[in-house]
Steps between C-alpha positions, in 0.01 A plus 500: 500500500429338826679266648211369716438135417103494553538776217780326273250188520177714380343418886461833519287582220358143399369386862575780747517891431810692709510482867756526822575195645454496864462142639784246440386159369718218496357220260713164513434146296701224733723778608536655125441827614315698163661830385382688230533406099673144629403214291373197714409121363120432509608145677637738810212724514218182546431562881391846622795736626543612863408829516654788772396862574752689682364845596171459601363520845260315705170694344558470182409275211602419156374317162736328322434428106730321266413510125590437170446783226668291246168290424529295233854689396723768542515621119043507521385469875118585419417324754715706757465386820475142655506509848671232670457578863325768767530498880353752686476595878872415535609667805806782492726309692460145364537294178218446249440167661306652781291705256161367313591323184176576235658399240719202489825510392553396113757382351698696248484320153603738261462351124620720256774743582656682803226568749520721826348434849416781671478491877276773609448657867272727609394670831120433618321804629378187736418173531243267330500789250598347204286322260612211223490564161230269281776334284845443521524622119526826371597618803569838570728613854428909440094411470545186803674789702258772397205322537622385847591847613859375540692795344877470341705200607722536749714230333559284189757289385510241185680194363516384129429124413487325154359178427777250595626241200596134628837656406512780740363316829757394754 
């Protein structure tokens, strides 16, 4: 059994097949910094994260997607995967601010169960290279990355967030 959490949480497998991370990303919601399998409240999550690549250099360039293969729920997600955000052209040694936003960030507003958002980066051979998708449903990130010649992530990390009961929001 592996104790890797994009594997625990189905990433691997459902959004994402195996690969070696070798970029660190930091993602942080008003300095809630997002670690894998953590749940966070849908009223936290309303404004787009910062975004940081450590371990790039000056010539290189990265697409960021964040999606959500739990579409309408966990338990039957045929329509696995929304996508709720893409930047590309973000440069190696900067945060996703400075990239190209294609798709605006949307916020997550899971209905029915526990639904992971997957935070996907990806190397560009180079820039102006990659092309948006024609719907933000029924997404898929191996096609988006095939299709775009982007190969295997370079990396990926997730939170879990349920709809949030009158009873639950602080």
């Amino acid at each position: 059994m592996s104790s890797e959490p994009l594997v625990v949480g189905r990433v691997i497998g459902d959004v994402l097949d195996s690969f070696t991370r070798s970029i660190k990303m930091i993602i942080t919601y008003n300095n809630k910094k997002v670690f894998n399998g953590h749940e966070l409240y849908p009223s936290t999550v309303t404004v787009k994260p910062r975004v940081e690549i450590q371990g790039g250099d000056m010539r290189s360039f990265f697409t960021l997607v964040m999606t959500d293969p739990d579409v309408p729920g966990p338990s039957d997600p045929y329509l696995r995967e929304h996508l709720h955000w893409l930047v590309t052209d973000i440069p190696g040694t900067t945060d996703a601010t400075f990239g190209r936003e294609v798709v605006n960030y949307e916020i997550p507003q899971p209905n029915i169960g526990i639904h992971r958002f997957v935070f996907v980066l990806f190397k560009q051979t180079h820039r102006q290279s990659v092309n948006p998708p024609s719907s933000r449903d029924h997404f898929n990130t191996r096609n988006f990355a095939a299709v775009n010649d982007l190969g295997l992530p370079v990396a990926a990390v997730y939170f879990n967030a349920q709809r949030e009961t009158a009873a639950r929001r602080r």
